Coordinates of C-alpha atoms and ligand atoms in Angstrom, one line a residue:
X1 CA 90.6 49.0 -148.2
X2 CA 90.4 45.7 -150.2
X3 CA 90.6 44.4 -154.0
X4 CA 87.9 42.4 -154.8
X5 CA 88.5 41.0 -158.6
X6 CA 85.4 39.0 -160.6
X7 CA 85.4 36.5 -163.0
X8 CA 83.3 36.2 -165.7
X9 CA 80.8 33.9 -165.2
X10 CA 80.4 36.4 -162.0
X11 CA 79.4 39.1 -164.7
X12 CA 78.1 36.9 -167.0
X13 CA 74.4 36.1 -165.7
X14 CA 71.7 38.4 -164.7
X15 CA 71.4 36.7 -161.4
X16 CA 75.4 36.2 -161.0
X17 CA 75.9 40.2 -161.5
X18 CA 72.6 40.7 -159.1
X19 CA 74.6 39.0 -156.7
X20 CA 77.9 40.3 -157.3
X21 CA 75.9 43.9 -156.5
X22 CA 74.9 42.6 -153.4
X23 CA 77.9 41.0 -152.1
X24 CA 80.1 44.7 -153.2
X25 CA 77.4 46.9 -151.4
X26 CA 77.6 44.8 -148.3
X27 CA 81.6 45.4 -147.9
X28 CA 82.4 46.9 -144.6
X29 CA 85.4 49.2 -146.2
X30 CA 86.3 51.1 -149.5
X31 CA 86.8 48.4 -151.9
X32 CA 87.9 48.2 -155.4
X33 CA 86.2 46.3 -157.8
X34 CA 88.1 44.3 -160.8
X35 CA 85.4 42.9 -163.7
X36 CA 86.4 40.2 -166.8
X37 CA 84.0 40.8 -169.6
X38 CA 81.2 38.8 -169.2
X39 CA 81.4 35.1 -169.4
X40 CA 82.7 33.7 -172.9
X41 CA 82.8 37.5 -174.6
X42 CA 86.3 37.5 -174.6
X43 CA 86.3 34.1 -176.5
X44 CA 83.7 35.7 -178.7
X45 CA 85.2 38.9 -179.3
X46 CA 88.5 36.6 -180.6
X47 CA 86.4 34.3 -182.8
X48 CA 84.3 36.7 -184.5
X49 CA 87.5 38.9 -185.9
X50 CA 89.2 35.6 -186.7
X51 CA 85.6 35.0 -188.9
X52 CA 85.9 38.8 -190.3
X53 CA 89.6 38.5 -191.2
X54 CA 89.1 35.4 -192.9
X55 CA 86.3 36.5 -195.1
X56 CA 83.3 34.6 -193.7
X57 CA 80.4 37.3 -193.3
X58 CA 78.6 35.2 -190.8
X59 CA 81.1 37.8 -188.5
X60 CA 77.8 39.2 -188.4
X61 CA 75.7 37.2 -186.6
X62 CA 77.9 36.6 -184.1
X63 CA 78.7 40.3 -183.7
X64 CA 75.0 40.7 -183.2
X65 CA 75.5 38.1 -180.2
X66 CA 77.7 40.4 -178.7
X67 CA 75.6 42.7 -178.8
X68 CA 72.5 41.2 -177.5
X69 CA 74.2 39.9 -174.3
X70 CA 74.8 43.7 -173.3
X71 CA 72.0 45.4 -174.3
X72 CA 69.8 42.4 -172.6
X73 CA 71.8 42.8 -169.5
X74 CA 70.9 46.3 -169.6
X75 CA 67.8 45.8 -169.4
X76 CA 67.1 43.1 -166.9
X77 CA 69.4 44.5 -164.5
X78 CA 69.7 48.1 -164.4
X79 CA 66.2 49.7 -163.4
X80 CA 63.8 51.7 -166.7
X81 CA 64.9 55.5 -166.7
X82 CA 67.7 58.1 -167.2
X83 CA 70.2 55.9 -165.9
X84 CA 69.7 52.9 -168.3
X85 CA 69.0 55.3 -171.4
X86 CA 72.3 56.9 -170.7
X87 CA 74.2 53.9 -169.9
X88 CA 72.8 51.8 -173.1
X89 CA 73.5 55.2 -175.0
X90 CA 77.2 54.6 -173.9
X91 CA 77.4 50.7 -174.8
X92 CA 75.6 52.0 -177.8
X93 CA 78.6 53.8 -179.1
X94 CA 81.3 51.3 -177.9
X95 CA 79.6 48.4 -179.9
X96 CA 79.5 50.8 -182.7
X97 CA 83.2 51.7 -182.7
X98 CA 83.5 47.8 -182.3
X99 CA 81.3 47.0 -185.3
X100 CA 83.2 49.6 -187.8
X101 CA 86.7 47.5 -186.8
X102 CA 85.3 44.7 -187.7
X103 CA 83.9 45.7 -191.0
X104 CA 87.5 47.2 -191.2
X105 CA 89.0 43.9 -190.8
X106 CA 86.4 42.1 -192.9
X107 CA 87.2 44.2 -195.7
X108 CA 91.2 44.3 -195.9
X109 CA 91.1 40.6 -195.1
X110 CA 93.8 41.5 -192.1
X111 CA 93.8 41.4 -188.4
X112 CA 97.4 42.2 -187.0
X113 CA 98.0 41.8 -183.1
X114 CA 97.6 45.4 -182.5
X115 CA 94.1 45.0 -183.7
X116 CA 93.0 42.1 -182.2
X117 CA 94.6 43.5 -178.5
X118 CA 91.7 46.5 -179.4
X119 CA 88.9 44.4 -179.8
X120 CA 89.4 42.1 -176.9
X121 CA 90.0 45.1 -174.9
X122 CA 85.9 45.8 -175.1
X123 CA 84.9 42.7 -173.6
X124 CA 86.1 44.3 -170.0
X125 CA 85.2 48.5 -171.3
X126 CA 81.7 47.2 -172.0
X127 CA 81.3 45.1 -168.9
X128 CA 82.9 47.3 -166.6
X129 CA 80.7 50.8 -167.1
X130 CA 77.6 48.3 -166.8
X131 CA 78.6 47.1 -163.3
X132 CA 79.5 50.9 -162.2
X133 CA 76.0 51.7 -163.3
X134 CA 74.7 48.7 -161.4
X135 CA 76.4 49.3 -158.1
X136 CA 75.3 52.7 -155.6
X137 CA 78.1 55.0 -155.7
X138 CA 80.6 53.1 -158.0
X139 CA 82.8 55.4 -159.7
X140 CA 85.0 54.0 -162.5
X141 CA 88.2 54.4 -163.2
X142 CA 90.1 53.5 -167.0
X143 CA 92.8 51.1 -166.3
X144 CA 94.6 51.4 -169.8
X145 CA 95.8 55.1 -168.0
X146 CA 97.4 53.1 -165.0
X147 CA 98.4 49.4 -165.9
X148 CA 101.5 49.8 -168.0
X149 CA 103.3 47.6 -170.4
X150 CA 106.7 47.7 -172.5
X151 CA 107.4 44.9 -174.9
X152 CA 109.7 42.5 -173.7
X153 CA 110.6 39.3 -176.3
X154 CA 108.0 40.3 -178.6
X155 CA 105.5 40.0 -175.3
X156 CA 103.7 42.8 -173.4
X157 CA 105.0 42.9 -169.6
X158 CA 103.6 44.8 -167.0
X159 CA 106.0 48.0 -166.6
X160 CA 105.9 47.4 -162.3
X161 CA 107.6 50.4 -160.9
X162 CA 105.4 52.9 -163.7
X163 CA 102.6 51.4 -162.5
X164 CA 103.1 51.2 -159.2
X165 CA 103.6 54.9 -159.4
X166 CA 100.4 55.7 -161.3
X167 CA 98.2 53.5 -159.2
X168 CA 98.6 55.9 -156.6
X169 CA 98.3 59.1 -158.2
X170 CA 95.2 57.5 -159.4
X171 CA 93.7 56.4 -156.4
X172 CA 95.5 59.1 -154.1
X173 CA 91.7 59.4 -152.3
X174 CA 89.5 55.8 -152.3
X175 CA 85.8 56.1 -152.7
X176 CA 83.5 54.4 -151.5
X177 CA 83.5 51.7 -154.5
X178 CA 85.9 51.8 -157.7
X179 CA 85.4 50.3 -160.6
X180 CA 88.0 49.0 -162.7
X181 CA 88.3 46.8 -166.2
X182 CA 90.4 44.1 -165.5
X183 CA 93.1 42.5 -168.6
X184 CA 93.2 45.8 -170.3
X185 CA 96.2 47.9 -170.1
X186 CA 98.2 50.6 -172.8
X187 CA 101.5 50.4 -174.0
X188 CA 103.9 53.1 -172.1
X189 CA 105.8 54.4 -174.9
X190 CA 102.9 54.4 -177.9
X191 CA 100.0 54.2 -175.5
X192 CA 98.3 51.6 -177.8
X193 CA 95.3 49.4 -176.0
X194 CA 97.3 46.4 -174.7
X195 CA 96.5 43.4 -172.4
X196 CA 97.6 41.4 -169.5
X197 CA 97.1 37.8 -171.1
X198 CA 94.0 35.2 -170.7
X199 CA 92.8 35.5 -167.7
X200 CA 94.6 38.7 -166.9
X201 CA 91.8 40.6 -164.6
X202 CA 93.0 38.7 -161.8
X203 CA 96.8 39.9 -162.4
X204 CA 95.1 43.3 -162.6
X205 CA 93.4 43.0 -159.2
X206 CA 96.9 41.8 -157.4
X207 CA 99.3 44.8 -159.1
X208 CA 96.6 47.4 -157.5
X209 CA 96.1 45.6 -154.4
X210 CA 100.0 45.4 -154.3
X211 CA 100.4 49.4 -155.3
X212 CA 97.8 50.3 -152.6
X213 CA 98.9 48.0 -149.9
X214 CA 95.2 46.9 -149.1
X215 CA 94.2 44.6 -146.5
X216 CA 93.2 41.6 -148.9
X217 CA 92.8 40.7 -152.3
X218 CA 89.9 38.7 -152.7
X219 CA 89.1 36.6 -156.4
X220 CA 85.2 35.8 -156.9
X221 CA 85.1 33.1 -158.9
X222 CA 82.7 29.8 -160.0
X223 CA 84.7 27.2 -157.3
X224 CA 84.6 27.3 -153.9
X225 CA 88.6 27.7 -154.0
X226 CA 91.8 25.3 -155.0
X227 CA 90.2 22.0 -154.1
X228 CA 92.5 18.9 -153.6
X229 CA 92.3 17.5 -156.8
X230 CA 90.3 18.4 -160.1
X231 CA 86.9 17.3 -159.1
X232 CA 85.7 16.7 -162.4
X233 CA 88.0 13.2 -161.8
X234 CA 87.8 13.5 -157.9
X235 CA 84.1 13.2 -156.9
X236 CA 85.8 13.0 -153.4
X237 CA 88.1 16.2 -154.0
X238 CA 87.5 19.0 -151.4
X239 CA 88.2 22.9 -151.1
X240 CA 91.4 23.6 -149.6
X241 CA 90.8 26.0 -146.7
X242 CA 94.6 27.3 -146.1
X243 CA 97.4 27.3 -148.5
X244 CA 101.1 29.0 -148.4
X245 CA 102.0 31.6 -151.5
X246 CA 104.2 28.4 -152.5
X247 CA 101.6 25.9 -152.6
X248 CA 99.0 28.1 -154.6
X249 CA 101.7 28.9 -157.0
X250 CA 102.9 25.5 -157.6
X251 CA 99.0 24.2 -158.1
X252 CA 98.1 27.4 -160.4
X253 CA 101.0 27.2 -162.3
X254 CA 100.4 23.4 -163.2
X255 CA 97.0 22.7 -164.0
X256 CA 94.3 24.0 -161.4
X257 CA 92.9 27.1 -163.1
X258 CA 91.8 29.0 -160.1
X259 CA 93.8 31.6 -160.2
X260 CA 95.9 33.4 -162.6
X261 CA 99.9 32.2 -162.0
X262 CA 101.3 35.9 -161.9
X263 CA 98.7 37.1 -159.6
X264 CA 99.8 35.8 -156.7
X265 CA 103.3 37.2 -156.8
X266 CA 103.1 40.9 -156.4
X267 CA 100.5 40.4 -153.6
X268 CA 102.7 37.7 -151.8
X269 CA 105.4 40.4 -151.8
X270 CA 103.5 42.7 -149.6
X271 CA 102.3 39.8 -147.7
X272 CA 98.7 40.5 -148.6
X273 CA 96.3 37.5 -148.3
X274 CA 94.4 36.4 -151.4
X275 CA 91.1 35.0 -150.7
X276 CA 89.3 32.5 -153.2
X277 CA 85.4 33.6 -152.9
X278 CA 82.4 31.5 -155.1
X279 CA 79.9 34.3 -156.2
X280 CA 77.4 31.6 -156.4
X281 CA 78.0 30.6 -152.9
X282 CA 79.0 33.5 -151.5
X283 CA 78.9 31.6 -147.7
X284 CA 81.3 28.9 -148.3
X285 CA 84.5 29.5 -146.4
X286 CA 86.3 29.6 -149.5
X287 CA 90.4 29.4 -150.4
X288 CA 93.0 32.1 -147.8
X289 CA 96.1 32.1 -149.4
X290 CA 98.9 33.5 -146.9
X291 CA 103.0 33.5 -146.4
X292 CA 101.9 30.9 -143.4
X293 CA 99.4 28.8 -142.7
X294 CA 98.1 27.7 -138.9
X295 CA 98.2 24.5 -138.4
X296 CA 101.9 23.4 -140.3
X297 CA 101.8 19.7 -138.8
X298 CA 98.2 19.0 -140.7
X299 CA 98.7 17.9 -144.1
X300 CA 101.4 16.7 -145.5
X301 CA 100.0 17.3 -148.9
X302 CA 97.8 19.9 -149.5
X303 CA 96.4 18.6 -153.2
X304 CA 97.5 17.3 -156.2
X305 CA 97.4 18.6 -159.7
X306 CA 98.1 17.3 -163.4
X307 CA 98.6 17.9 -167.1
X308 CA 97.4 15.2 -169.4
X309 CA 99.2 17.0 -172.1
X310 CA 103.1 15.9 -171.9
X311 CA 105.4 14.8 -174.1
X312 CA 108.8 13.0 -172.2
X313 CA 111.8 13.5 -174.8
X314 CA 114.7 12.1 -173.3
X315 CA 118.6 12.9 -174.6
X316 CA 120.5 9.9 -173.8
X317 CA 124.0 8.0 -174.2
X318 CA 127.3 6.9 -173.0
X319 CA 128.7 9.9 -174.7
X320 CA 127.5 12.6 -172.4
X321 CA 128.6 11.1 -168.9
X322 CA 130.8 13.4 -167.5
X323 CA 130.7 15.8 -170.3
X324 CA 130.5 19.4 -169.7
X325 CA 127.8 21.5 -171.2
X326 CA 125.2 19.0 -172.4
X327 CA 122.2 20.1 -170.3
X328 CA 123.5 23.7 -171.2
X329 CA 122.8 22.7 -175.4
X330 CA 119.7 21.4 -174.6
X331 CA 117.9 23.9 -172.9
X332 CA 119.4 26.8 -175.0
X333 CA 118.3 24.9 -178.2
X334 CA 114.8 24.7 -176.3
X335 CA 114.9 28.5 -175.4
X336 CA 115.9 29.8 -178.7
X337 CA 113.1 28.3 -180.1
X338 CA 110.4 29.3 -177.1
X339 CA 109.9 25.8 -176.1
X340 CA 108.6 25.8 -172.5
X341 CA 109.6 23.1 -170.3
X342 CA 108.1 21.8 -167.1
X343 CA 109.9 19.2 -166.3
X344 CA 113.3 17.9 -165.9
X345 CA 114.9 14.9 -164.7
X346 CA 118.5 13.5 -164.8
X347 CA 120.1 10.8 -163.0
X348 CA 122.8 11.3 -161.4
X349 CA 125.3 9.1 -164.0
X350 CA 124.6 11.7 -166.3
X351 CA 123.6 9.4 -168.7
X352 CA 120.3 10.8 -169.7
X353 CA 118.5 14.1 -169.2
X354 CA 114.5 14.1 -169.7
X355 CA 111.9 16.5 -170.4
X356 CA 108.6 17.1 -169.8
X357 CA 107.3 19.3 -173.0
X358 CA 103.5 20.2 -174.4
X359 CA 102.5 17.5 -176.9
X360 CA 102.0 20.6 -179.6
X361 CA 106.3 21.3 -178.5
X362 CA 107.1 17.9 -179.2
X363 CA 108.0 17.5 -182.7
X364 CA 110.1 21.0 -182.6
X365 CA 111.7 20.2 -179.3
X366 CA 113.3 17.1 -181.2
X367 CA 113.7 18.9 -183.9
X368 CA 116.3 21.2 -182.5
X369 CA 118.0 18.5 -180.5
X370 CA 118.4 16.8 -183.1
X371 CA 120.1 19.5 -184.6
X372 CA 121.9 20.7 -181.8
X373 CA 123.5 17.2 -181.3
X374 CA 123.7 15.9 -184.8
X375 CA 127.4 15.4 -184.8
X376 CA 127.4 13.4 -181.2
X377 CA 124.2 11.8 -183.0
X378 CA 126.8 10.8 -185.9
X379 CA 129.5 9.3 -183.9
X380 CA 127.1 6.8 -181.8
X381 CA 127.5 9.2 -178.6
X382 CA 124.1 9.9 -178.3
X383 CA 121.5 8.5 -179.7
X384 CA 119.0 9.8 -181.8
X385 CA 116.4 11.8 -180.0
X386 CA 112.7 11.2 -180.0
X387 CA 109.2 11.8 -177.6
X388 CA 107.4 9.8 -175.7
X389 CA 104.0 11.0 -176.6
X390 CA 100.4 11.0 -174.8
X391 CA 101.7 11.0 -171.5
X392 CA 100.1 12.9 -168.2
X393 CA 102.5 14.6 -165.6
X394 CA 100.9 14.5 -162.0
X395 CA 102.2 16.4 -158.9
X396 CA 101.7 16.4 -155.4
X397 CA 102.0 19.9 -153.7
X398 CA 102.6 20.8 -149.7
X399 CA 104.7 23.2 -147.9
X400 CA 105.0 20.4 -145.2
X401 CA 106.8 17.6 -147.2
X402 CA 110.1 19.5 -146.2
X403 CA 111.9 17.1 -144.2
X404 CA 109.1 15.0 -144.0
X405 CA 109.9 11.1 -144.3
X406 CA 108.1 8.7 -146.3
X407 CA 106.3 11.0 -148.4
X408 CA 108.1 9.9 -151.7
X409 CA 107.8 6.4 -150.4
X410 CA 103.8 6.4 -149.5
X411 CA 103.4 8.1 -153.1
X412 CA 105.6 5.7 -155.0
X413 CA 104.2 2.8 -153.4
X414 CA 100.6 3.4 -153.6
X415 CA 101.5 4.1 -157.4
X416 CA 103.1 0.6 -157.5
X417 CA 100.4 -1.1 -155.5
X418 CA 98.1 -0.4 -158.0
X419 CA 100.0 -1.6 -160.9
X420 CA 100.7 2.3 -162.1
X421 CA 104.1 2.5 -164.0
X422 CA 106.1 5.7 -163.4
X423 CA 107.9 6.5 -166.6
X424 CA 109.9 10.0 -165.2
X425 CA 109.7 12.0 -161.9
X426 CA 111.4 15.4 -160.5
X427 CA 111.3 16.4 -156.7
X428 CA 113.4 20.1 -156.3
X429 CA 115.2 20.3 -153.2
X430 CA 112.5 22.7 -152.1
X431 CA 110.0 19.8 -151.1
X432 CA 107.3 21.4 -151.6
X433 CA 106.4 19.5 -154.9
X434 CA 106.8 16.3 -156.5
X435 CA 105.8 15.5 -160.2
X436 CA 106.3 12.2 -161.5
X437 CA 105.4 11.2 -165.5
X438 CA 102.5 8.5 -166.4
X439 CA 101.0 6.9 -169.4
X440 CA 97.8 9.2 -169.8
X441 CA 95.6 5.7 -169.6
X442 CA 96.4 5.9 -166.2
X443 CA 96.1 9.7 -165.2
X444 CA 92.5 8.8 -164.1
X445 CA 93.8 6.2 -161.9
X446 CA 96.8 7.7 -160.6
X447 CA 94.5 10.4 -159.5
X448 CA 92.4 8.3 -157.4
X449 CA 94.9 6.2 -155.4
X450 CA 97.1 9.0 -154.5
X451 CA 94.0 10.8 -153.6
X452 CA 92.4 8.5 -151.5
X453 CA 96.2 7.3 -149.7
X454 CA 96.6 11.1 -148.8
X455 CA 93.3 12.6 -148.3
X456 CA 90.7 9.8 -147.8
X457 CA 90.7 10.4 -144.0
X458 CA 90.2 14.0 -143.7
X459 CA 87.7 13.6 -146.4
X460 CA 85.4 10.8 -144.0
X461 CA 86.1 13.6 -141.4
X462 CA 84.3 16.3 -143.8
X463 CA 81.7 14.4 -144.9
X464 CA 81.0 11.5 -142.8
X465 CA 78.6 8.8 -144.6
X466 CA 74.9 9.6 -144.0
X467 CA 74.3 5.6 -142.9
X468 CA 77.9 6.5 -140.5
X469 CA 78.8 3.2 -141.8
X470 CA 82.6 3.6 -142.7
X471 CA 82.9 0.3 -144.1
X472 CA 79.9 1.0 -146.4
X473 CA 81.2 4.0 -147.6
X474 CA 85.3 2.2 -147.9
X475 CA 83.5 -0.6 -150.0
X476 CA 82.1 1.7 -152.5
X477 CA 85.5 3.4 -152.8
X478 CA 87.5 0.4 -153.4
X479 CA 84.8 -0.7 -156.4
X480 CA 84.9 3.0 -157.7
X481 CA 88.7 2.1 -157.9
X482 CA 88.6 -1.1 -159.2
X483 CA 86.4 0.2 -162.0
X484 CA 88.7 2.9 -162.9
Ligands
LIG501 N1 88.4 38.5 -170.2 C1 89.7 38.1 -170.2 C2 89.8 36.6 -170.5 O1 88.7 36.0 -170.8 C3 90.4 38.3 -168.9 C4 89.9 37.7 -167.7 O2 88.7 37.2 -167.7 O3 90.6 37.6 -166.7 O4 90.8 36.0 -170.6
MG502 MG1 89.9 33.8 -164.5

């Protein structure tokens, strides 16, 4: 049996959900299927009770939207007769719950979380009956009465051993094809409609996959699979065929949006691989995500991510070298306020301590420190603490760094080659990532030469020129570069 979760722009066009019937039905073994709502409904379902709570009636319209998309999808892709009357009867009455809360909210001017967690939670109810209706033999299957969650720090969190537990009772005997809703879930004490986050469907996938011990997970999505750099910069950037759990987690957690960061834990537990599928080109070979891959002595790096949203604060003086507790103040004053960092870096005289924060953190984040150190700030021990704004973090990620020589160096020095300043960096003693801290004018840059030091070889390999003139093909690199 296998997990096979899709995205939403995988639901979200008659041809894409034509095809997602086609590639289900041709599975060899039971499968489950996990559907997002379709493409941008989720987004819509948000905006128009924002519109409704704020007073603007044009809610309306844009809850008519919502309700064209399904019934039209209906329509093209389910075939005229019982089954489309009764299954546009059924989307008939969700839509109409749906439309009296948002009148609800439209009149008492008020939209509380609780509320808002039920609306989004029919982007994936509509979506999913449709595709059970689309596919033969589908049965489906209401996730809110298996996927758990408690609140935890004002945050729902998946309740894992509950729903562990009632995963199996519910799928004690697999059919042929199940349907589930991704995102959705209920809370276990009160039972109210909660979710798993943005992008949550893929989370959902993994915890039932996990649960039911299947062979793979695999995520259809828009992308062939993690590619080596974001190819919206990268015109050279290629799909990654193999990467460790570590190395998809460091590049999903930190920038490339392929898959969903908590997804990949509970399946990497069970050592089940996660395989990144393109609905639209359902032959590519796609992304197999595994605890090893073949091959370790290939790459050194397997691709290279970024944020070009950073903000470097930096909490520095003579005062704190050798003092005990400073790094402690900092990132309990951070905590305590739900300031998220992703980087750190210190030197090893102790002298300053710096922090890679979201440009939207930064003013807070000094806020605090401030704070926290404003007598040290009085004596002259530290000095007073501001952010570097409008900076980009970059990172290179591969399992095979690990006691790998000249690495750092090849990085660092292709940096400095090409005149890039590094204002911070961070390597962990796990090797298997190093991040380092630019102006964001040169993100685009950065990108490039560390793209084409590490990865312009394999990519000639890939895609030799069509004239097989390498030094055709290197001269149009080097002027691409030059007029970065
Ligand atoms: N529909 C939800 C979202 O847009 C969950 C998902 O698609 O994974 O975030
Ligand atoms: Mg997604």
């Amino acid at each position: 049996m296998k997990v096979m979760k899709f995205g939403g722009t995988s639901v979200g066009s008659v041809n894409s959900i034509l095809s997602v019937k086609r590639i289900v039905e041709s599975a060899g073994e039971p499968v489950i299927v996990v559907v997002s709502a379709l493409g941008g409904i989720t987004d819509k379902l948000i905006n128009t009770s924002k519109m409704a709570a704020a007073g603007d009636s044009a809610y309306e319209g844009e809850f008519r939207e919502i309700v064209y998309r399904h019934v039209e999808m209906i329509k093209e892709v389910i075939p005229a007769g019982a089954g489309q009357v009764a299954l546009q009867r059924q989307i008939g009455e969700l839509l109409n719950e749906l439309k009296d809360i948002f009148q609800g909210i439209y009149l008492i001017r008020d939209l509380s979380p609780k509320t808002s967690d039920t609306i989004v939670s029919y982007g994936e109810r509509l979506s999913s009956i449709i595709v059970a209706e689309l596919i033969d033999e589908a049965k489906w299957f209401d996730s809110r009465t298996f996927i758990k969650t408690e609140k935890k720090h004002n945050k729902h969190t998946i309740d894992a051993d509950l729903t562990n537990q009632l995963v199996k009772e519910a799928f004690h005997s697999i059919p042929k094809v199940s349907l589930v809703p991704g995102f959705i879930s209920s809370d276990k004490v009160s039972g109210d409609v909660t979710n798993l986050g943005r992008g949550g469907s893929d989370y959902t996938a993994a915890i039932i996959a996990a649960a039911l011990d299947a062979s793979s997970l695999e995520i259809w999505t828009d992308v062939d699979g993690f590619m080596t750099a974001d190819p919206r910069v990268i015109s050279t950037a290629y799909t990654i065929s193999e990467l460790s759990y570590v190395e998809a987690t460091e590049l999903c957690n930190f920038g490339a949006k392929v898959v969903y960061p908590p997804t990949i834990y509970p399946v990497c537990h069970k050592n089940i691989p996660i395989i990144i599928k393109n609905t639209f080109n359902p032959d590519g070979v796609g992304t197999v995500i595994k605890q090893e891959t073949s091959n370790p002595q290939s790459k050194a790096i397997k691709g290279i991510s970024s944020i070009n949203d950073t903000s470097l604060i930096t909490v520095q003086g003579l005062g704190m070298v050798g003092v005990i507790g400073v790094n402690y103040r900092i990132f309990k004053a951070l905590a305590k306020n739900g300031i998220s960092v992703f980087l750190v870096s210190q030197a090893s005289s102790e002298n300053s301590t710096s922090i890679g924060v979201r440009n939207a953190d930064a003013d807070l984040a000094c806020e605090v420190l401030n704070e926290e150190f404003a007598k040290e700030i009085e004596m002259g021990e530290i000095s007073p603490i501001l952010a570097e704004r409008n900076l980009a973090t970059v990172a290179i990620v591969g399992e095979n760094m690990k006691h790998t020589p000249g690495i750092a160096g090849k990085l660092f020095g292709t940096l400095g080659r090409n005149g890039i300043n590094v204002i911070a960096c961070a390597q962990g003693a796990s090797e298997t990532n190093i991040s380092f801290v630019v102006d964001s004018k040169s993100l685009r840059k950065s990108l490039n030469v560390i793209h084409d030091s590490f990865f312009l070889s394999e990519y000639q390999v890939l895609h030799p020129p069509l004239t097989g003139n390498r030094f055709q093909f290197a001269i149009v690199l080097v002027s691409r570069r030059c007029s970065d």
